[in-house]
C-alpha cells in the first residue's frame, strides 16, 4: 500500500512542477506583455489624436493609471512586509492609539518569527526536533530522526510534522522536555530570530498571539518568557503517567494538529473582532488563508531578503543570553547532523589520543602533538615566573576566568611548569585524567582558605573564582577568598571556542566534559597572562578582598571583551538544572 501512495505523490509533484508552475509563469508573462502592448497602442493613438497640452495631461494620467493597474495585477494578494515597515516609519512612528492594547498581532513561528534553515523537503523545523531528540532523548532517538529524512521528502507537510513529532516525543519524559525548552532551545531560537519580523513584533503595541501547527511544548516557553507573547496556540501532545513519571506518547491530543486559520477563527469568534495585524510566510498556502482574517496582512518573503543581513544582533536580544546548556554547538540541520554522526567515532578516538598525549608526555611534546591533531592554542604572556617560591615565601596565585574544566591544564602546558589547581567540584574521572595535581575545596571559607595557603607555600596555584563555567561572553561574580591569601596575584584571561560540541554541562554527566571538548575537530584555546597585580591593588596595599576581586574581574573583562555580571554558580545551576551544582 505504501509504494502506490508514494508513486501517486511523486506523480503529483512532477505534474505540479513541470506543468502548473510553467503554465502559471507563462500566463504571468502573457498578461504582462498584454498590458505593455495595450499601453503602447494607447500611447501612439493618443499622441496622433491629441496635440494640445490639456490632452497630453489626460494621456499622462491614463498611462499612470494603467501602469499602476499593471503593477497591482502582478503583486500578490498581500503586500510584502517591507511595505509595512515603510508605512510605519513614515506614518506611525509617533502615533500609538490608546486602544492598541485591545488589538491583536498574529503570526506563526515557523518561517515567520524564525528564519528557515532546513530544506522544506524535510520540514523547516527539523533542527529543533533534532535538538529535543539529541539533548532530551538519546543518541538512538536522534539517529532514528535522521533516518526519517530518507522518506520525509515524499510526504505531505502535515504528515511530515506528525512523523517528526512521533519520533521525537514518543516515550520522552515530560521533565526532560521541560529542561530542553528552558536551557537548550532559547539559544538557537534567539540566534535564528527573523530580524525584520522581530522589529515589528518588538515595536507594536498590539497584544501578541502566535498560532502554530508545531507542538506547543516546543515553542511556548520561549515565546512567553523571551518574546513576551500573550498567548500561544499550538498542537497539544498526549501525556501518560507511568509509576509517577509523565511521558509523551508522540500523538496529538484532542482535535489533533492545529490548523492555523481554523484555530484563529475559533479564537476570535468570541471577541467578534478581527486581529489588527497578521504576518505570514509567502511560501505557505496555509499562511495566506490564515492572515486573510486580519484587518492588515503582510507576507514575509525570504527571497526578497536573501541579500540582507537578517540576523538579530546579540545586543538586541530581548533578554541577555548568559546561560544555556546542551552538548551541540551547531544548528543540527539534516546535513550537519549527518556530518556529526560520521565524525563521532573519529572524534572519540581523537579525544582519547589528545588526553593520552597530555597525561603521558612532556609539556612541549604534548603541545606539539596537540597542535598537529587540530587543537589550536594561542598563548600570550606579560609576566613569566617559573621559579619555585623561596623559603618562607608563597608561590604565585594565577587567577583565571572559567571556560571549561581544561583551563588549568592548558595554562600548565602553556607555561611549561607544574601548577596545582583547586576546584569547587570535580568528578573522579576528571581527576583521574588530569595531568596536574587537583584539590577539591569544601565550600567552607575557613577550611578552604587554610588549604589554599598550604598549597601556595609549596608552589604556584591556579584558581577560578567564578566557581563555574560560562559559555557566553560574560564573567560571573568573583569569589573574594583568593585575594586574602597572597599579594603575588597574576590574572589570566581565558577563552575557548568550539564548532561541534560544548565541553561543559549543567544537567548532564560532567565527567564527559573533557572528552566532548576534545572531540571537536579544531578546538581553540586562547590564554593571555597579564602583568602581576600591583601591590597597591592587593589586600596588602590596603584594598579589601571585594575590591581586589572586582578589579581583576574588570581587567579580565576588558582584555576579553566580555561583560561583568553579579551572577553566581548558584544562579546558573538553578536556572539550567534546578539544583545547586551537584556533580554526578
Coordinates of C-alpha atoms in Angstrom, one line a residue:
X1 CA 0.0 0.0 0.0
X2 CA 2.9 2.4 0.7
X3 CA 4.5 2.1 -2.8
X4 CA 1.4 3.1 -4.8
X5 CA 0.9 6.1 -2.4
X6 CA 4.5 7.2 -3.0
X7 CA 4.1 6.9 -6.7
X8 CA 0.9 9.0 -6.7
X9 CA 2.6 11.7 -4.6
X10 CA 5.6 11.7 -6.9
X11 CA 3.4 12.0 -9.9
X12 CA 1.5 14.9 -8.4
X13 CA 4.8 16.6 -7.6
X14 CA 6.1 16.2 -11.1
X15 CA 2.9 17.4 -12.7
X16 CA 2.9 20.4 -10.4
X17 CA 6.5 21.3 -11.1
X18 CA 6.5 20.8 -14.8
X19 CA 3.0 21.8 -15.8
X20 CA 1.4 24.0 -13.1
X21 CA 4.4 26.2 -12.5
X22 CA 5.4 26.6 -16.1
X23 CA 1.8 27.4 -17.1
X24 CA 1.5 29.9 -14.3
X25 CA 4.7 31.6 -15.3
X26 CA 3.7 31.7 -19.0
X27 CA 0.3 33.2 -18.1
X28 CA 2.0 35.9 -16.0
X29 CA 4.3 36.8 -18.9
X30 CA 1.5 36.9 -21.4
X31 CA -0.5 39.1 -19.1
X32 CA 2.5 41.4 -18.7
X33 CA 3.0 41.5 -22.5
X34 CA -0.7 42.2 -23.0
X35 CA -0.6 45.2 -20.7
X36 CA 2.6 46.5 -22.2
X37 CA 1.2 46.2 -25.8
X38 CA -2.0 47.9 -24.6
X39 CA 0.0 50.7 -23.1
X40 CA 2.0 51.2 -26.3
X41 CA -1.1 51.2 -28.6
X42 CA -3.0 53.7 -26.4
X43 CA 0.1 55.9 -26.2
X44 CA 0.6 56.1 -30.0
X45 CA -3.1 56.6 -30.6
X46 CA -3.4 59.4 -28.1
X47 CA -0.3 61.1 -29.5
X48 CA -1.7 61.1 -33.0
X49 CA -5.2 62.4 -32.0
X50 CA -4.3 64.9 -29.3
X51 CA -1.6 67.5 -29.7
X52 CA -2.6 70.2 -27.2
X53 CA -1.3 70.3 -23.6
X54 CA -4.6 69.5 -22.0
X55 CA -4.9 66.3 -23.8
X56 CA -1.3 65.4 -23.0
X57 CA -2.0 65.7 -19.3
X58 CA -5.0 63.4 -19.6
X59 CA -3.0 60.9 -21.6
X60 CA -0.2 61.0 -18.9
X61 CA -2.8 60.3 -16.2
X62 CA -4.2 57.4 -18.2
X63 CA -0.7 56.0 -18.6
X64 CA 0.0 56.2 -14.8
X65 CA -3.3 54.5 -14.0
X66 CA -2.6 51.7 -16.5
X67 CA 1.0 51.2 -15.1
X68 CA -0.4 51.1 -11.6
X69 CA -3.1 48.6 -12.5
X70 CA -0.4 46.5 -14.3
X71 CA 1.8 46.5 -11.1
X72 CA -1.1 45.7 -8.9
X73 CA -2.1 42.8 -11.1
X74 CA 1.4 41.4 -10.8
X75 CA 1.5 41.8 -7.0
X76 CA 0.3 39.0 -4.7
X77 CA -2.9 39.3 -2.7
X78 CA -0.9 40.6 0.4
X79 CA 1.9 43.1 0.2
X80 CA 5.5 42.4 1.3
X81 CA 6.5 43.0 4.9
X82 CA 8.7 45.8 3.7
X83 CA 5.6 47.8 2.8
X84 CA 4.5 47.7 6.4
X85 CA 7.9 48.9 7.6
X86 CA 7.8 51.9 5.2
X87 CA 4.3 52.7 6.3
X88 CA 5.3 52.5 10.0
X89 CA 8.4 54.6 9.5
X90 CA 6.5 57.4 7.7
X91 CA 3.1 57.5 9.4
X92 CA 3.2 55.5 12.7
X93 CA 6.4 56.4 14.3
X94 CA 4.8 58.6 17.0
X95 CA 1.1 57.7 16.7
X96 CA 0.1 54.9 19.0
X97 CA -3.6 55.0 19.7
X98 CA -4.8 54.5 23.2
X99 CA -6.7 51.3 22.4
X100 CA -3.9 49.5 20.7
X101 CA -3.6 47.1 23.6
X102 CA -7.1 45.8 22.6
X103 CA -5.9 44.9 19.1
X104 CA -4.0 41.7 18.3
X105 CA -1.0 40.9 16.2
X106 CA -0.9 37.2 15.0
X107 CA 1.8 35.2 13.2
X108 CA 3.5 31.8 13.2
X109 CA 6.9 30.8 14.5
X110 CA 7.9 28.5 11.6
X111 CA 9.1 30.6 8.7
X112 CA 8.0 33.9 10.1
X113 CA 9.4 34.7 13.6
X114 CA 12.2 32.2 13.0
X115 CA 14.3 32.1 9.8
X116 CA 14.2 28.9 7.8
X117 CA 17.5 26.9 7.6
X118 CA 16.4 23.4 6.9
X119 CA 15.2 22.2 3.5
X120 CA 11.4 22.2 3.1
X121 CA 11.7 18.7 1.7
X122 CA 12.3 17.5 5.3
X123 CA 10.5 20.3 7.3
X124 CA 11.9 23.6 8.1
X125 CA 11.7 23.0 11.9
X126 CA 13.7 19.7 11.7
X127 CA 16.8 21.2 13.5
X128 CA 14.7 22.0 16.6
X129 CA 13.1 18.5 16.7
X130 CA 16.7 17.1 16.5
X131 CA 17.8 19.2 19.4
X132 CA 15.0 17.8 21.5
X133 CA 15.8 14.2 20.3
X134 CA 19.5 14.5 21.0
X135 CA 19.6 16.6 24.2
X136 CA 16.4 15.4 25.8
X137 CA 16.2 11.9 24.4
X138 CA 19.2 9.8 23.4
X139 CA 21.6 9.3 20.5
X140 CA 19.4 6.4 19.3
X141 CA 16.4 8.7 19.1
X142 CA 18.5 11.2 17.2
X143 CA 19.7 8.6 14.7
X144 CA 16.1 7.4 14.1
X145 CA 15.0 11.0 13.5
X146 CA 17.9 11.5 11.0
X147 CA 16.9 8.2 9.2
X148 CA 13.4 9.6 8.7
X149 CA 14.8 12.1 6.2
X150 CA 15.0 9.2 3.7
X151 CA 11.2 9.3 3.3
X152 CA 10.1 12.7 4.7
X153 CA 10.6 14.3 1.3
X154 CA 7.7 12.1 -0.2
X155 CA 5.2 13.1 2.5
X156 CA 2.7 15.9 2.7
X157 CA 3.7 18.8 5.1
X158 CA 1.2 17.8 7.8
X159 CA 2.3 14.1 7.6
X160 CA 5.9 15.2 8.0
X161 CA 5.0 17.1 11.2
X162 CA 3.2 14.0 12.6
X163 CA 6.2 11.8 11.8
X164 CA 8.8 14.2 13.3
X165 CA 6.6 14.7 16.4
X166 CA 6.1 10.9 17.0
X167 CA 9.8 10.0 16.7
X168 CA 10.9 13.0 18.8
X169 CA 8.4 12.8 21.6
X170 CA 7.2 9.1 21.8
X171 CA 8.4 7.9 25.2
X172 CA 10.1 11.1 26.1
X173 CA 9.8 12.2 29.7
X174 CA 7.9 15.5 30.3
X175 CA 10.7 16.6 32.7
X176 CA 13.4 16.2 30.0
X177 CA 11.4 18.3 27.6
X178 CA 11.0 21.0 30.2
X179 CA 14.8 21.1 30.7
X180 CA 15.4 21.3 27.0
X181 CA 12.8 24.1 26.4
X182 CA 14.3 26.0 29.4
X183 CA 18.1 25.6 28.8
X184 CA 18.8 24.5 25.3
X185 CA 16.3 25.8 22.7
X186 CA 16.3 29.5 23.6
X187 CA 19.9 29.9 22.5
X188 CA 19.1 28.6 19.0
X189 CA 15.8 30.4 18.8
X190 CA 17.5 33.7 19.6
X191 CA 20.2 33.2 17.1
X192 CA 17.7 32.5 14.3
X193 CA 15.1 35.2 15.0
X194 CA 13.9 36.9 11.9
X195 CA 15.2 40.5 12.2
X196 CA 12.6 42.1 10.0
X197 CA 9.6 40.4 11.7
X198 CA 11.1 40.9 15.2
X199 CA 11.4 44.6 14.5
X200 CA 7.6 44.8 14.0
X201 CA 7.0 42.4 17.0
X202 CA 9.0 44.5 19.4
X203 CA 7.7 47.8 18.1
X204 CA 4.0 47.1 18.0
X205 CA 1.7 47.9 21.0
X206 CA -0.7 45.2 20.0
X207 CA -1.4 42.1 22.0
X208 CA 0.6 39.2 20.5
X209 CA -0.8 35.8 19.8
X210 CA 1.1 33.0 18.0
X211 CA -0.7 30.3 16.1
X212 CA 1.4 27.3 15.0
X213 CA 0.9 23.6 14.0
X214 CA 4.1 22.7 15.9
X215 CA 3.9 21.0 19.3
X216 CA 3.1 23.7 21.8
X217 CA 5.7 22.5 24.3
X218 CA 8.4 23.1 21.7
X219 CA 8.0 26.9 21.4
X220 CA 5.7 28.1 24.2
X221 CA 8.2 28.7 26.9
X222 CA 10.5 30.7 24.6
X223 CA 7.6 32.8 23.2
X224 CA 6.2 33.7 26.6
X225 CA 9.5 34.2 28.6
X226 CA 11.7 35.7 26.0
X227 CA 9.3 37.4 23.5
X228 CA 6.5 38.2 26.0
X229 CA 3.8 36.6 23.8
X230 CA 0.4 37.0 25.3
X231 CA -0.9 33.6 24.1
X232 CA 0.4 30.6 22.2
X233 CA -2.0 28.3 20.3
X234 CA -0.2 25.1 19.2
X235 CA -0.7 21.4 19.0
X236 CA -1.0 19.7 22.4
X237 CA 0.6 16.3 22.8
X238 CA -0.8 13.4 24.7
X239 CA 0.8 12.6 28.1
X240 CA 0.6 9.4 30.1
X241 CA 1.8 8.7 33.7
X242 CA 3.8 5.6 34.5
X243 CA 4.9 4.9 38.1
X244 CA 4.6 8.5 38.9
X245 CA 6.5 9.8 35.9
X246 CA 4.9 11.6 32.9
X247 CA 5.8 10.7 29.4
X248 CA 4.7 11.9 25.9
X249 CA 3.0 9.4 23.5
X250 CA 4.1 11.4 20.5
X251 CA 0.5 11.8 19.4
X252 CA -1.6 14.9 19.3
X253 CA -4.4 15.2 21.9
X254 CA -7.9 16.4 21.4
X255 CA -8.8 17.6 17.9
X256 CA -5.3 16.8 16.5
X257 CA -2.7 19.0 14.9
X258 CA -3.6 22.7 14.8
X259 CA -4.9 24.2 11.5
X260 CA -4.0 27.8 11.9
X261 CA -6.8 29.6 10.1
X262 CA -9.4 27.4 11.8
X263 CA -7.9 27.9 15.2
X264 CA -7.7 31.7 14.6
X265 CA -11.3 31.8 13.6
X266 CA -12.4 30.0 16.7
X267 CA -10.1 32.1 18.9
X268 CA -11.5 35.4 17.7
X269 CA -15.1 34.2 17.4
X270 CA -15.9 35.1 21.0
X271 CA -14.4 38.6 20.6
X272 CA -16.3 39.2 17.4
X273 CA -13.2 41.3 16.5
X274 CA -10.7 40.6 13.7
X275 CA -6.9 40.7 14.6
X276 CA -5.5 44.1 13.6
X277 CA -2.3 42.7 12.1
X278 CA -1.1 39.4 10.7
X279 CA 2.2 38.3 9.1
X280 CA 2.6 35.1 7.1
X281 CA 5.1 33.2 5.1
X282 CA 4.8 33.8 1.3
X283 CA 5.7 30.1 0.6
X284 CA 3.0 28.7 2.8
X285 CA -0.5 28.5 1.3
X286 CA -2.0 27.9 4.7
X287 CA -0.5 31.2 5.9
X288 CA -2.3 33.1 3.1
X289 CA -5.6 31.8 4.4
X290 CA -4.5 32.4 8.0
X291 CA -3.8 36.1 7.6
X292 CA -6.8 36.7 5.4
X293 CA -8.9 37.2 8.5
X294 CA -6.7 40.1 9.6
X295 CA -7.6 43.8 9.0
X296 CA -4.0 44.4 7.9
X297 CA -1.9 41.5 6.5
X298 CA 1.6 41.2 5.1
X299 CA 3.9 38.4 3.8
X300 CA 7.4 37.6 4.7
X301 CA 9.3 36.7 1.5
X302 CA 12.6 35.0 2.1
X303 CA 13.8 35.6 -1.5
X304 CA 13.4 39.4 -1.1
X305 CA 15.8 39.4 2.0
X306 CA 18.4 37.0 0.8
X307 CA 20.9 39.8 0.2
X308 CA 20.2 41.5 3.6
X309 CA 21.7 40.6 6.9
X310 CA 18.7 39.3 8.7
X311 CA 20.4 38.1 11.9
X312 CA 19.4 39.7 15.1
X313 CA 22.5 41.2 16.8
X314 CA 23.3 39.9 20.3
X315 CA 22.8 43.4 21.9
X316 CA 19.2 43.4 20.7
X317 CA 18.2 40.1 22.3
X318 CA 15.0 40.6 24.3
X319 CA 16.9 39.0 27.3
X320 CA 20.7 38.6 27.6
X321 CA 21.8 35.1 26.7
X322 CA 24.1 34.3 29.6
X323 CA 23.3 30.7 30.5
X324 CA 22.4 27.8 28.2
X325 CA 23.0 24.0 28.3
X326 CA 23.3 21.1 25.9
X327 CA 26.2 19.5 24.0
X328 CA 25.5 20.6 20.4
X329 CA 27.2 23.9 19.5
X330 CA 25.7 24.0 15.9
X331 CA 22.2 24.1 14.5
X332 CA 21.5 20.4 13.6
X333 CA 20.1 20.6 10.1
X334 CA 19.9 17.2 8.3
X335 CA 23.3 17.5 6.5
X336 CA 25.0 19.0 9.6
X337 CA 23.6 16.1 11.8
X338 CA 24.8 13.5 9.3
X339 CA 28.3 15.0 9.3
X340 CA 28.3 14.9 13.1
X341 CA 27.4 11.2 13.3
X342 CA 30.0 10.4 10.7
X343 CA 32.6 12.3 12.8
X344 CA 31.6 10.8 16.2
X345 CA 33.8 7.7 16.1
X346 CA 36.7 9.6 14.6
X347 CA 36.3 12.3 17.2
X348 CA 36.1 9.8 20.1
X349 CA 39.5 8.2 19.2
X350 CA 40.9 11.7 18.6
X351 CA 39.9 12.7 22.1
X352 CA 41.5 9.6 23.6
X353 CA 44.7 10.4 21.7
X354 CA 44.7 14.0 22.9
X355 CA 44.1 13.1 26.5
X356 CA 46.8 10.4 26.4
X357 CA 49.3 12.9 24.9
X358 CA 48.6 15.4 27.7
X359 CA 48.9 12.9 30.5
X360 CA 51.9 10.8 29.4
X361 CA 54.2 13.2 27.5
X362 CA 56.3 16.3 28.5
X363 CA 54.6 19.6 28.1
X364 CA 56.5 20.8 24.9
X365 CA 55.9 17.4 23.2
X366 CA 52.2 17.4 24.2
X367 CA 51.7 20.9 22.9
X368 CA 53.3 20.0 19.5
X369 CA 51.2 16.8 19.1
X370 CA 48.1 18.5 20.2
X371 CA 48.5 21.2 17.6
X372 CA 49.2 18.5 15.0
X373 CA 45.9 16.8 15.9
X374 CA 44.0 20.1 15.3
X375 CA 44.0 21.8 18.8
X376 CA 44.8 25.4 18.3
X377 CA 46.4 27.1 21.4
X378 CA 47.2 30.9 21.4
X379 CA 49.3 31.9 24.3
X380 CA 50.5 35.4 25.2
X381 CA 52.2 36.4 28.4
X382 CA 53.3 39.6 30.1
X383 CA 54.7 38.0 33.3
X384 CA 56.7 34.8 33.4
X385 CA 57.7 33.4 36.8
X386 CA 58.9 29.9 36.5
X387 CA 60.9 29.6 39.7
X388 CA 59.9 27.8 42.9
X389 CA 58.9 30.1 45.8
X390 CA 61.8 31.0 48.1
X391 CA 61.8 29.5 51.6
X392 CA 59.1 31.3 53.7
X393 CA 57.5 32.9 50.7
X394 CA 54.4 31.8 49.0
X395 CA 54.0 30.9 45.3
X396 CA 52.2 32.8 42.6
X397 CA 48.5 32.7 42.5
X398 CA 47.1 32.5 38.9
X399 CA 43.5 33.8 38.8
X400 CA 41.6 32.7 35.7
X401 CA 38.1 33.2 34.4
X402 CA 36.4 29.8 33.9
X403 CA 35.5 28.5 30.4
X404 CA 36.0 24.7 30.7
X405 CA 37.4 22.2 33.1
X406 CA 40.6 22.2 31.0
X407 CA 41.5 25.8 31.8
X408 CA 44.2 24.8 34.4
X409 CA 45.5 22.1 32.0
X410 CA 46.1 24.4 29.1
X411 CA 47.7 27.0 31.4
X412 CA 50.1 24.5 32.8
X413 CA 51.2 23.2 29.4
X414 CA 51.5 26.7 28.0
X415 CA 53.6 27.9 31.0
X416 CA 55.6 24.7 30.9
X417 CA 55.6 24.3 34.6
X418 CA 53.6 22.2 37.1
X419 CA 50.7 24.0 38.8
X420 CA 48.2 22.9 41.4
X421 CA 44.5 23.5 40.6
X422 CA 41.8 24.0 43.2
X423 CA 38.2 23.2 42.2
X424 CA 34.9 23.5 43.8
X425 CA 33.6 20.2 42.4
X426 CA 35.3 17.7 40.1
X427 CA 34.2 14.3 39.0
X428 CA 36.5 11.3 39.9
X429 CA 37.1 10.6 36.2
X430 CA 38.2 14.2 35.5
X431 CA 40.6 13.9 38.5
X432 CA 42.0 10.7 37.1
X433 CA 42.8 12.0 33.6
X434 CA 44.1 15.4 34.8
X435 CA 47.8 15.9 34.0
X436 CA 48.3 18.1 37.1
X437 CA 47.5 18.0 40.8
X438 CA 43.9 18.9 41.7
X439 CA 42.5 19.6 45.1
X440 CA 38.8 19.9 45.8
X441 CA 37.5 22.6 48.1
X442 CA 34.8 22.0 50.7
X443 CA 32.8 25.3 50.3
X444 CA 33.8 26.2 53.9
X445 CA 35.5 29.6 53.8
X446 CA 37.9 28.9 56.7
X447 CA 38.9 25.4 55.7
X448 CA 39.3 26.3 52.0
X449 CA 41.5 29.3 52.9
X450 CA 43.8 27.2 55.1
X451 CA 44.1 24.6 52.4
X452 CA 45.0 27.1 49.7
X453 CA 47.6 28.7 52.0
X454 CA 49.3 25.3 52.4
X455 CA 49.3 24.7 48.7
X456 CA 50.7 28.2 48.0
X457 CA 53.6 27.5 50.4
X458 CA 54.6 24.6 48.2
X459 CA 54.3 26.1 44.8
X460 CA 52.2 28.0 42.3
X461 CA 48.4 27.7 42.4
X462 CA 45.7 28.3 39.8
X463 CA 42.1 29.2 40.9
X464 CA 38.9 30.0 39.0
X465 CA 37.0 32.3 41.4
X466 CA 33.8 32.3 39.3
X467 CA 33.2 28.8 40.6
X468 CA 31.6 27.5 37.4
X469 CA 32.0 27.8 33.7
X470 CA 30.2 30.3 31.4
X471 CA 30.0 29.8 27.7
X472 CA 28.9 33.2 26.6
X473 CA 30.9 36.5 26.7
X474 CA 30.1 37.3 30.3
X475 CA 32.0 37.0 33.6
X476 CA 30.3 35.8 36.7
X477 CA 30.9 37.3 40.1
X478 CA 34.4 36.5 41.5
X479 CA 34.6 35.0 45.0
X480 CA 37.0 37.3 47.0
X481 CA 38.6 34.5 49.1
X482 CA 41.7 34.3 46.9
X483 CA 42.5 37.9 47.4
X484 CA 43.2 37.3 51.1
X485 CA 45.8 34.6 50.5
X486 CA 48.7 36.4 48.9
X487 CA 49.9 39.6 47.2
X488 CA 51.5 37.7 44.3
X489 CA 48.4 37.6 42.1
X490 CA 48.6 37.1 38.3
X491 CA 45.3 37.4 36.3
X492 CA 44.9 35.1 33.3
X493 CA 42.4 35.8 30.6
X494 CA 41.0 32.5 29.1
X495 CA 38.7 31.9 26.2
X496 CA 37.7 28.6 24.4
X497 CA 35.9 28.1 21.1
X498 CA 34.3 25.0 19.7
X499 CA 32.4 24.2 16.5
X500 CA 30.6 20.9 17.2
X501 CA 30.3 20.0 20.9
X502 CA 30.3 22.1 24.1
X503 CA 32.8 20.9 26.8
X504 CA 30.6 21.9 29.7
X505 CA 27.2 20.9 31.0
X506 CA 24.9 21.7 33.9
X507 CA 22.4 18.8 33.8
X508 CA 24.4 16.1 32.0
X509 CA 27.4 14.0 33.0
X510 CA 30.3 16.3 33.9
X511 CA 32.8 13.5 33.7
X512 CA 32.4 13.6 29.9
X513 CA 33.1 17.4 29.6
X514 CA 36.8 17.0 28.7
X515 CA 36.0 14.2 26.1
X516 CA 33.3 16.3 24.4
X517 CA 35.6 19.3 24.2
X518 CA 38.5 17.3 22.7
X519 CA 36.1 15.6 20.3
X520 CA 35.8 18.9 18.3
X521 CA 37.6 18.8 15.0
X522 CA 39.5 22.1 15.8
X523 CA 39.0 23.3 19.3
X524 CA 40.6 26.7 20.1
X525 CA 42.1 27.8 23.4
X526 CA 43.3 31.4 24.0
X527 CA 45.2 32.3 27.1
X528 CA 46.8 35.7 28.0
X529 CA 48.8 36.0 31.2
X530 CA 48.5 39.6 32.4
X531 CA 51.0 41.6 34.5
X532 CA 51.3 40.8 38.2
X533 CA 48.9 42.8 40.2
X534 CA 50.5 45.9 41.7
X535 CA 50.9 45.8 45.5
X536 CA 48.7 48.9 45.9
X537 CA 45.8 46.9 44.3
X538 CA 46.1 44.0 46.7
X539 CA 44.9 43.5 50.3
X540 CA 48.5 44.2 51.4
X541 CA 48.2 47.6 49.8
X542 CA 45.0 48.4 51.8
X543 CA 42.3 47.2 49.4
X544 CA 39.5 45.0 50.6
X545 CA 39.2 41.5 49.1
X546 CA 36.0 42.5 47.3
X547 CA 37.7 45.4 45.7
X548 CA 40.6 43.2 44.5
X549 CA 38.2 40.6 43.1
X550 CA 36.1 43.2 41.3
X551 CA 39.2 44.9 39.9
X552 CA 40.5 41.6 38.5
X553 CA 37.1 40.7 37.1
X554 CA 37.0 44.1 35.3
X555 CA 40.6 43.7 33.9
X556 CA 39.8 40.3 32.5
X557 CA 36.6 41.5 31.0
X558 CA 38.4 44.4 29.3
X559 CA 41.0 42.1 27.8
X560 CA 38.5 39.5 26.6
X561 CA 35.8 42.0 25.5
X562 CA 33.3 40.4 27.9
X563 CA 30.7 41.9 30.2
X564 CA 30.8 41.6 34.0
X565 CA 27.8 40.3 36.0
X566 CA 26.8 39.7 39.6
X567 CA 25.5 36.2 38.9
X568 CA 27.0 33.2 40.7
X569 CA 27.3 29.5 40.3
X570 CA 24.1 29.0 42.3
X571 CA 22.2 31.2 39.8
X572 CA 23.4 29.2 36.9
X573 CA 22.5 25.8 38.2
X574 CA 19.1 26.9 39.5
X575 CA 18.3 28.2 36.0
X576 CA 19.7 25.3 34.0
X577 CA 19.4 22.3 36.1
X578 CA 17.1 23.1 39.0
X579 CA 19.8 22.3 41.6
X580 CA 22.9 23.9 43.2
X581 CA 25.5 22.2 41.2
X582 CA 25.7 18.6 42.3
X583 CA 28.3 16.6 40.4
X584 CA 27.3 13.1 39.2

